[in-house]
Each structure stands twice: as C-alpha cells, then as structure tokens.
Amino acid sequence: MSEAALVGLFVATVQFATLVYLAALGELFAERAGVLNLGVEGMMAMGAVSGFMVGLETGSPWAAFAAAIVVGALVGGLHALISVVLGADQVVSGLALTIGGVGLAAYVGRNVGGRIPETQFTDMSIAGLADIRWFGEIFFDQPPVVYLAVGLGLVSWFVLARTRLGLALRAVGESAPTTDAVGHSVMGLRVGAVMVGGAFAGGAGSFLSLYMAPGWVEGMVAGRGWIAVALVIFGAWHPGRLAFGALLFGFTLALQPRLQSFDIGLLGVQVNEISPALLGMMPFLLTVVVLVIISWRYRHRPSPAPADLGIAYRREER
C-alpha cells in the first residue's frame, strides 16, 4: 500500500469516526438518563435529508447543519413524548421512529435525490499543525465538524462528570424514584436528554449529506445509526471510551470500500477477489462480535449500564 493510500485511509477513518461518534454521544445522553433510543437511524436519515434540502435553499452549510440539529431534536422530542411522557415501551417507540424516520426521509427527499449539492463543508487546515507529515494531514486538515465533534466530546465529559446537571442526569438513569424524591424533574431530565440525543443524531446525518457523501440518496445512512447504538455499549457509557470505539469502527468503515483496490492476500484468498457485498458486512460483523464479547465479559460482574435504562417511570407507582 502506498503512503498516500495509507494516509487517505486514516483521514477517512477520522471522518467516519466523527460520523458515528456524534450520533453515539447523543445516544449516550439519552441512555445515561435511562431512555433507550433505538431511533438513531431514523433521526440521522431525517437530519441528512433536511440538512441537504436547507443547504440547497440557503447555500450555507452551517445553516443546513443547524436545521438538521433542530429536526433531529424534534424527532427526539417525539420519541420522548411517546416513551417518557406517555410511558410507552421504549424499544417499540425507537424501532417505530427508525422505520418511520427512514421512510419519511425518503418521501421528503424524493424530489431532491441525485441533485448536485450547492453547498457543503470543506476541509479546514490548522496553520502550523496541518503541515506536520502524516499526523497533520490526518488530524489537522479536516472539515470543521471533526473539530466540533472533539469539542462536544470534551464538553459532554465535563457536563456528565463535573456538573450538577450531569449528576442529575446520571442519577435519573440509575434510580428515577430517588431522583424524583430529591426534587429533580424526572420527566424534564429525560425529555431534555432524548432531545439532545436527537439533535446530535441529526447533526451526524447532515455531516453525511453535506460532506462525506454530498447529496441525498435514499438509504444513505446505511445502518450507521445502529453502529452508534452499539458504540455506546462498547464505550461502557463513557465519552472517552466512545472516542476510542469510534476510531475502531471508523477504521472498519473506511477500510471496507478500499479493500477491493488492495492487492493483498489473507489465508490464501486475494481480498480484491472477494464480493463487495461480503466486504460491506464487515462493520456490522464487528458490531455483532463486539456485543457478544461485551455480553460475555459482564456475565459474572455488574453491568456498567444505567440501572433504570429502558424502564419507564410513573410517579404514582413510586
């Protein structure tokens, strides 16, 4: 593999990692508050189509990004209404939002599919650092959303670990009745966390349609929302570990389309002779393997998952 190809692989790894990391950060907030959100895929799809459409109208990638965040938050609010306020099953609500969100995105974007984007994010080089061989090109010559994701990761860690709001969020995920008893609003915390999660997922979706694959194509999220959900489990509900996991999954996502061009052999089989469909399964096979390993690891020890995750809270039943 040439040096240029290797650098390109690692540059793409950081970008794919950013995509799943943003969505996973949002899922982290929701799950820390005790709400399982399986609608990330649908939220990303809505963010992708709304961001692209607003970009066509305004010509501003930041306006498009902001619109996708708002749309994601609204879809997250719908999940919060159904699962938190009305107390419906969180798994059913999340799956319905994934199916409905993907379908609605396809319907809304039916007239813009295949159009050439009039605006998109461009790479932003950090002076002095981008010139460093390899390291600079990989980490400091990226689109601004990559730097934003790093900043949001640090802010998320600080909020969850060092603020009273973060303590309340973690508390409501561990024991909603206790949190209610000390005067915090369980409903308010959970609704807010789910909407923040939706906003992050919408932003991640727009990063896909405004930079990584500029344009709108039905099904373009392609299961990455599910990878984000699995990433939260892999990261043991911790923002720092999420970053490591995002790089691992990002590397797999970046490697998969490039394997066909690599003239290498594994176990006597030339990789460039393997069906692209089989290579496309790599990220999802990794997801399954990771979940199986984590399940096995926590067989005989306490799970790091929030104790009240997925459990609806009704004050009258306290």
Short mmCIF file of C-alpha atoms in Angstrom, two decimals:
data_model
loop_
_atom_site.label_atom_id
_atom_site.label_comp_id
_atom_site.label_asym_id
_atom_site.label_seq_id
_atom_site.Cartn_x
_atom_site.Cartn_y
_atom_site.Cartn_z
CA MET A 1 0.00 0.00 0.00
CA SER A 2 1.40 3.41 -0.95
CA GLU A 3 1.96 6.16 1.59
CA ALA A 4 -0.76 8.30 0.00
CA ALA A 5 -3.27 5.45 0.20
CA LEU A 6 -2.42 4.82 3.85
CA VAL A 7 -2.81 8.49 4.75
CA GLY A 8 -6.12 8.56 2.86
CA LEU A 9 -7.30 5.54 4.85
CA PHE A 10 -6.55 7.22 8.17
CA VAL A 11 -8.09 10.52 7.06
CA ALA A 12 -11.30 8.65 6.16
CA THR A 13 -11.10 6.79 9.48
CA VAL A 14 -11.26 10.07 11.40
CA GLN A 15 -14.21 11.24 9.30
CA PHE A 16 -16.20 8.02 9.70
CA ALA A 17 -15.34 8.04 13.40
CA THR A 18 -16.76 11.58 13.63
CA LEU A 19 -19.97 10.44 11.96
CA VAL A 20 -20.69 7.62 14.41
CA TYR A 21 -19.21 9.47 17.40
CA LEU A 22 -21.64 12.38 17.10
CA ALA A 23 -24.63 10.05 16.94
CA ALA A 24 -23.25 7.90 19.78
CA LEU A 25 -22.70 10.95 22.01
CA GLY A 26 -26.35 11.81 21.63
CA GLU A 27 -27.37 8.25 22.42
CA LEU A 28 -25.08 8.39 25.47
CA PHE A 29 -27.03 11.33 26.93
CA ALA A 30 -30.35 9.57 26.40
CA GLU A 31 -29.19 6.28 27.90
CA ARG A 32 -27.46 7.98 30.84
CA ALA A 33 -30.87 9.44 31.63
CA GLY A 34 -32.44 5.98 31.45
CA VAL A 35 -34.02 6.17 27.98
CA LEU A 36 -33.11 3.64 25.31
CA ASN A 37 -33.28 5.28 21.89
CA LEU A 38 -33.31 2.83 19.00
CA GLY A 39 -34.48 5.55 16.63
CA VAL A 40 -30.98 6.90 15.90
CA GLU A 41 -31.04 5.55 12.34
CA GLY A 42 -34.27 7.38 11.54
CA MET A 43 -33.04 10.58 13.21
CA MET A 44 -29.84 10.50 11.16
CA ALA A 45 -31.85 9.99 7.98
CA MET A 46 -34.08 12.97 8.78
CA GLY A 47 -31.02 15.06 9.60
CA ALA A 48 -29.35 14.08 6.34
CA VAL A 49 -32.31 14.97 4.10
CA SER A 50 -33.26 18.16 5.97
CA GLY A 51 -29.67 19.38 6.06
CA PHE A 52 -29.25 18.79 2.34
CA MET A 53 -32.54 20.49 1.46
CA VAL A 54 -31.82 23.55 3.61
CA GLY A 55 -28.35 23.69 2.09
CA LEU A 56 -29.92 23.83 -1.37
CA GLU A 57 -32.12 26.74 -0.33
CA THR A 58 -29.66 28.79 1.71
CA GLY A 59 -26.26 27.94 0.26
CA SER A 60 -24.87 27.82 3.80
CA PRO A 61 -23.54 24.55 5.24
CA TRP A 62 -23.85 25.90 8.77
CA ALA A 63 -27.49 26.87 8.27
CA ALA A 64 -28.07 23.38 6.88
CA PHE A 65 -26.25 21.82 9.83
CA ALA A 66 -28.31 23.87 12.29
CA ALA A 67 -31.55 22.88 10.55
CA ALA A 68 -30.60 19.21 10.78
CA ILE A 69 -29.91 19.62 14.50
CA VAL A 70 -33.36 21.17 15.01
CA VAL A 71 -35.08 18.44 13.01
CA GLY A 72 -33.19 15.75 14.94
CA ALA A 73 -34.21 17.34 18.23
CA LEU A 74 -37.86 17.43 17.14
CA VAL A 75 -37.78 13.76 16.18
CA GLY A 76 -36.10 13.05 19.51
CA GLY A 77 -38.91 15.01 21.17
CA LEU A 78 -41.43 12.69 19.51
CA HIS A 79 -39.63 9.69 20.97
CA ALA A 80 -39.59 11.42 24.37
CA LEU A 81 -43.31 12.17 24.15
CA ILE A 82 -44.15 8.55 23.38
CA SER A 83 -41.73 6.78 25.70
CA VAL A 84 -41.20 9.26 28.56
CA VAL A 85 -44.38 11.32 28.83
CA LEU A 86 -46.84 8.61 27.75
CA GLY A 87 -44.74 5.77 29.19
CA ALA A 88 -44.86 3.54 26.09
CA ASP A 89 -42.31 0.79 25.53
CA GLN A 90 -39.01 2.43 24.59
CA VAL A 91 -37.92 -0.36 22.26
CA VAL A 92 -41.16 -0.24 20.28
CA SER A 93 -41.08 3.54 20.10
CA GLY A 94 -37.47 3.62 18.96
CA LEU A 95 -37.97 0.97 16.28
CA ALA A 96 -41.07 2.80 15.04
CA LEU A 97 -39.06 6.01 14.76
CA THR A 98 -36.32 4.26 12.82
CA ILE A 99 -38.79 2.77 10.35
CA GLY A 100 -40.86 5.94 10.18
CA GLY A 101 -37.87 8.28 10.03
CA VAL A 102 -36.18 6.39 7.21
CA GLY A 103 -39.46 6.21 5.29
CA LEU A 104 -40.35 9.86 5.88
CA ALA A 105 -36.85 10.95 4.83
CA ALA A 106 -37.24 9.01 1.58
CA TYR A 107 -40.62 10.67 0.95
CA VAL A 108 -39.47 14.20 1.81
CA GLY A 109 -36.33 13.86 -0.30
CA ARG A 110 -38.00 12.23 -3.31
CA ASN A 111 -37.61 15.38 -5.44
CA VAL A 112 -34.03 16.22 -4.50
CA GLY A 113 -32.45 12.81 -4.88
CA GLY A 114 -29.50 12.91 -7.22
CA ARG A 115 -29.30 16.72 -7.31
CA ILE A 116 -25.85 18.25 -7.23
CA PRO A 117 -25.27 19.89 -3.82
CA GLU A 118 -24.85 23.65 -3.97
CA THR A 119 -23.08 23.81 -0.65
CA GLN A 120 -21.02 21.51 1.52
CA PHE A 121 -18.40 21.59 4.22
CA THR A 122 -14.81 21.98 3.09
CA ASP A 123 -11.59 20.98 4.83
CA MET A 124 -10.16 23.48 7.29
CA SER A 125 -6.41 23.36 7.81
CA ILE A 126 -4.99 24.46 11.15
CA ALA A 127 -1.98 26.64 10.42
CA GLY A 128 1.30 25.17 11.55
CA LEU A 129 -0.18 21.80 12.51
CA ALA A 130 -1.55 20.70 9.15
CA ASP A 131 1.98 20.75 7.69
CA ILE A 132 3.21 18.02 10.02
CA ARG A 133 3.82 14.92 7.93
CA TRP A 134 1.11 12.27 8.32
CA PHE A 135 -0.15 13.45 11.69
CA GLY A 136 -1.04 16.93 10.47
CA GLU A 137 -2.83 15.76 7.35
CA ILE A 138 -4.79 13.13 9.26
CA PHE A 139 -5.91 15.23 12.23
CA PHE A 140 -5.50 18.90 11.35
CA ASP A 141 -6.71 19.12 7.75
CA GLN A 142 -10.29 18.02 8.29
CA PRO A 143 -13.77 19.56 7.92
CA PRO A 144 -14.85 21.77 10.84
CA VAL A 145 -17.39 19.20 12.04
CA VAL A 146 -14.49 16.93 13.06
CA TYR A 147 -13.11 19.61 15.38
CA LEU A 148 -16.63 20.32 16.61
CA ALA A 149 -17.09 16.64 17.49
CA VAL A 150 -13.88 16.68 19.55
CA GLY A 151 -15.09 19.78 21.38
CA LEU A 152 -18.53 18.28 22.00
CA GLY A 153 -16.90 15.14 23.38
CA LEU A 154 -14.91 17.18 25.89
CA VAL A 155 -17.96 19.25 26.83
CA SER A 156 -20.06 16.09 27.23
CA TRP A 157 -17.47 14.57 29.54
CA PHE A 158 -17.32 17.75 31.62
CA VAL A 159 -21.10 18.08 31.86
CA LEU A 160 -21.66 14.46 32.84
CA ALA A 161 -18.73 14.19 35.25
CA ARG A 162 -18.28 17.66 36.72
CA THR A 163 -21.64 19.47 36.83
CA ARG A 164 -24.81 19.23 38.88
CA LEU A 165 -26.81 18.76 35.70
CA GLY A 166 -24.63 15.80 34.77
CA LEU A 167 -25.03 14.34 38.23
CA ALA A 168 -28.80 14.67 37.95
CA LEU A 169 -28.77 13.01 34.52
CA ARG A 170 -26.71 10.09 35.78
CA ALA A 171 -28.91 9.82 38.87
CA VAL A 172 -32.16 9.65 36.90
CA GLY A 173 -30.68 6.84 34.83
CA GLU A 174 -29.69 4.90 37.92
CA SER A 175 -32.77 5.48 40.08
CA ALA A 176 -35.61 7.65 38.83
CA PRO A 177 -37.63 7.39 42.09
CA THR A 178 -34.67 8.63 44.15
CA THR A 179 -34.03 11.49 41.74
CA ASP A 180 -37.69 12.47 41.93
CA ALA A 181 -37.60 12.30 45.71
CA VAL A 182 -34.77 14.84 45.96
CA GLY A 183 -36.69 17.34 43.84
CA HIS A 184 -35.44 16.85 40.28
CA SER A 185 -37.91 16.51 37.42
CA VAL A 186 -37.51 13.00 36.01
CA MET A 187 -39.64 13.85 33.01
CA GLY A 188 -37.80 17.09 32.31
CA LEU A 189 -34.36 15.50 32.52
CA ARG A 190 -35.30 12.56 30.33
CA VAL A 191 -37.11 14.60 27.71
CA GLY A 192 -34.20 17.03 27.52
CA ALA A 193 -31.64 14.22 27.24
CA VAL A 194 -33.57 12.48 24.44
CA MET A 195 -33.93 15.73 22.51
CA VAL A 196 -30.21 16.43 22.87
CA GLY A 197 -29.59 12.91 21.59
CA GLY A 198 -31.83 13.56 18.60
CA ALA A 199 -30.01 16.83 17.88
CA PHE A 200 -26.66 15.06 17.84
CA ALA A 201 -28.01 12.34 15.55
CA GLY A 202 -29.50 14.94 13.18
CA GLY A 203 -26.16 16.75 13.06
CA ALA A 204 -24.38 13.48 12.30
CA GLY A 205 -26.79 12.79 9.46
CA SER A 206 -26.18 16.21 7.92
CA PHE A 207 -22.41 15.65 8.11
CA LEU A 208 -23.04 12.65 5.88
CA SER A 209 -25.07 14.55 3.26
CA LEU A 210 -23.06 17.80 3.44
CA TYR A 211 -19.57 16.34 3.33
CA MET A 212 -18.96 12.61 3.35
CA ALA A 213 -21.38 11.78 0.53
CA PRO A 214 -22.62 15.19 -0.65
CA GLY A 215 -26.18 14.91 -1.82
CA TRP A 216 -29.23 12.90 -0.88
CA VAL A 217 -29.81 9.25 -1.71
CA GLU A 218 -32.46 7.11 -0.10
CA GLY A 219 -30.90 4.73 2.42
CA MET A 220 -27.61 6.64 2.58
CA VAL A 221 -27.34 6.27 6.38
CA ALA A 222 -26.94 2.54 5.70
CA GLY A 223 -27.11 1.20 9.24
CA ARG A 224 -24.61 3.58 10.81
CA GLY A 225 -27.21 4.61 13.37
CA TRP A 226 -27.22 1.05 14.69
CA ILE A 227 -23.43 1.15 14.91
CA ALA A 228 -23.77 4.30 17.03
CA VAL A 229 -26.12 2.49 19.42
CA ALA A 230 -23.67 -0.42 19.72
CA LEU A 231 -20.83 2.05 20.23
CA VAL A 232 -22.41 3.31 23.45
CA ILE A 233 -22.32 -0.23 24.84
CA PHE A 234 -18.76 -0.70 23.60
CA GLY A 235 -17.73 2.54 25.31
CA ALA A 236 -19.34 1.47 28.61
CA TRP A 237 -21.40 4.68 28.65
CA HIS A 238 -18.29 6.91 28.90
CA PRO A 239 -17.49 9.72 26.40
CA GLY A 240 -13.74 8.99 26.37
CA ARG A 241 -14.17 5.31 25.64
CA LEU A 242 -16.71 6.21 22.97
CA ALA A 243 -13.95 8.09 21.15
CA PHE A 244 -11.69 5.02 21.11
CA GLY A 245 -14.55 2.82 19.91
CA ALA A 246 -15.49 5.37 17.24
CA LEU A 247 -11.97 5.23 15.81
CA LEU A 248 -12.13 1.43 15.73
CA PHE A 249 -15.48 1.37 13.95
CA GLY A 250 -14.41 4.31 11.78
CA PHE A 251 -11.36 2.35 10.64
CA THR A 252 -13.56 -0.58 9.66
CA LEU A 253 -15.98 1.67 7.77
CA ALA A 254 -13.10 3.40 5.97
CA LEU A 255 -11.30 0.18 5.17
CA GLN A 256 -14.27 -1.69 3.74
CA PRO A 257 -14.60 0.24 0.41
CA ARG A 258 -10.82 0.29 -0.06
CA LEU A 259 -10.15 -3.42 0.31
CA GLN A 260 -11.20 -4.10 -3.27
CA SER A 261 -8.30 -1.99 -4.51
CA PHE A 262 -5.68 -3.61 -2.26
CA ASP A 263 -3.74 -6.43 -3.88
CA ILE A 264 -3.22 -8.41 -0.69
CA GLY A 265 -3.95 -11.96 0.38
CA LEU A 266 -5.45 -13.29 3.59
CA LEU A 267 -5.47 -17.02 4.32
CA GLY A 268 -4.72 -17.75 0.68
CA VAL A 269 -7.55 -15.55 -0.64
CA GLN A 270 -6.98 -12.35 -2.59
CA VAL A 271 -9.01 -9.63 -0.90
CA ASN A 272 -9.72 -7.88 -4.21
CA GLU A 273 -11.48 -11.03 -5.40
CA ILE A 274 -13.98 -11.09 -2.51
CA SER A 275 -17.51 -9.94 -3.29
CA PRO A 276 -18.15 -6.28 -2.36
CA ALA A 277 -21.36 -7.40 -0.66
CA LEU A 278 -19.36 -9.57 1.75
CA LEU A 279 -16.88 -6.77 2.41
CA GLY A 280 -19.80 -4.45 3.11
CA MET A 281 -20.78 -6.71 6.00
CA MET A 282 -17.52 -6.01 7.85
CA PRO A 283 -18.68 -3.10 10.06
CA PHE A 284 -21.81 -4.95 11.11
CA LEU A 285 -19.97 -8.21 11.77
CA LEU A 286 -17.62 -6.21 14.00
CA THR A 287 -20.66 -4.76 15.78
CA VAL A 288 -22.05 -8.23 16.48
CA VAL A 289 -18.67 -9.55 17.63
CA VAL A 290 -18.17 -6.60 19.97
CA LEU A 291 -21.62 -7.01 21.53
CA VAL A 292 -21.08 -10.74 22.04
CA ILE A 293 -17.70 -10.14 23.69
CA ILE A 294 -19.12 -7.46 25.98
CA SER A 295 -22.07 -9.68 26.94
CA TRP A 296 -19.67 -12.50 27.78
CA ARG A 297 -17.40 -10.17 29.73
CA TYR A 298 -20.19 -8.97 32.01
CA ARG A 299 -21.73 -12.37 32.69
CA HIS A 300 -20.42 -12.52 36.25
CA ARG A 301 -19.90 -8.86 37.08
CA PRO A 302 -22.16 -5.79 37.39
CA SER A 303 -23.03 -4.19 34.09
CA PRO A 304 -21.94 -0.56 33.61
CA ALA A 305 -25.31 0.18 32.02
CA PRO A 306 -27.58 2.61 33.92
CA ALA A 307 -29.76 0.59 36.27
CA ASP A 308 -33.04 2.15 35.09
CA LEU A 309 -32.21 2.03 31.37
CA GLY A 310 -35.33 1.25 29.37
CA ILE A 311 -37.64 1.43 32.40
CA ALA A 312 -40.49 3.93 32.20
CA TYR A 313 -41.11 5.96 35.35
CA ARG A 314 -44.57 6.73 36.68
CA ARG A 315 -44.70 8.80 39.86
CA GLU A 316 -47.95 7.19 41.02
CA GLU A 317 -46.21 3.80 41.06
CA ARG A 318 -43.29 5.01 43.19
#
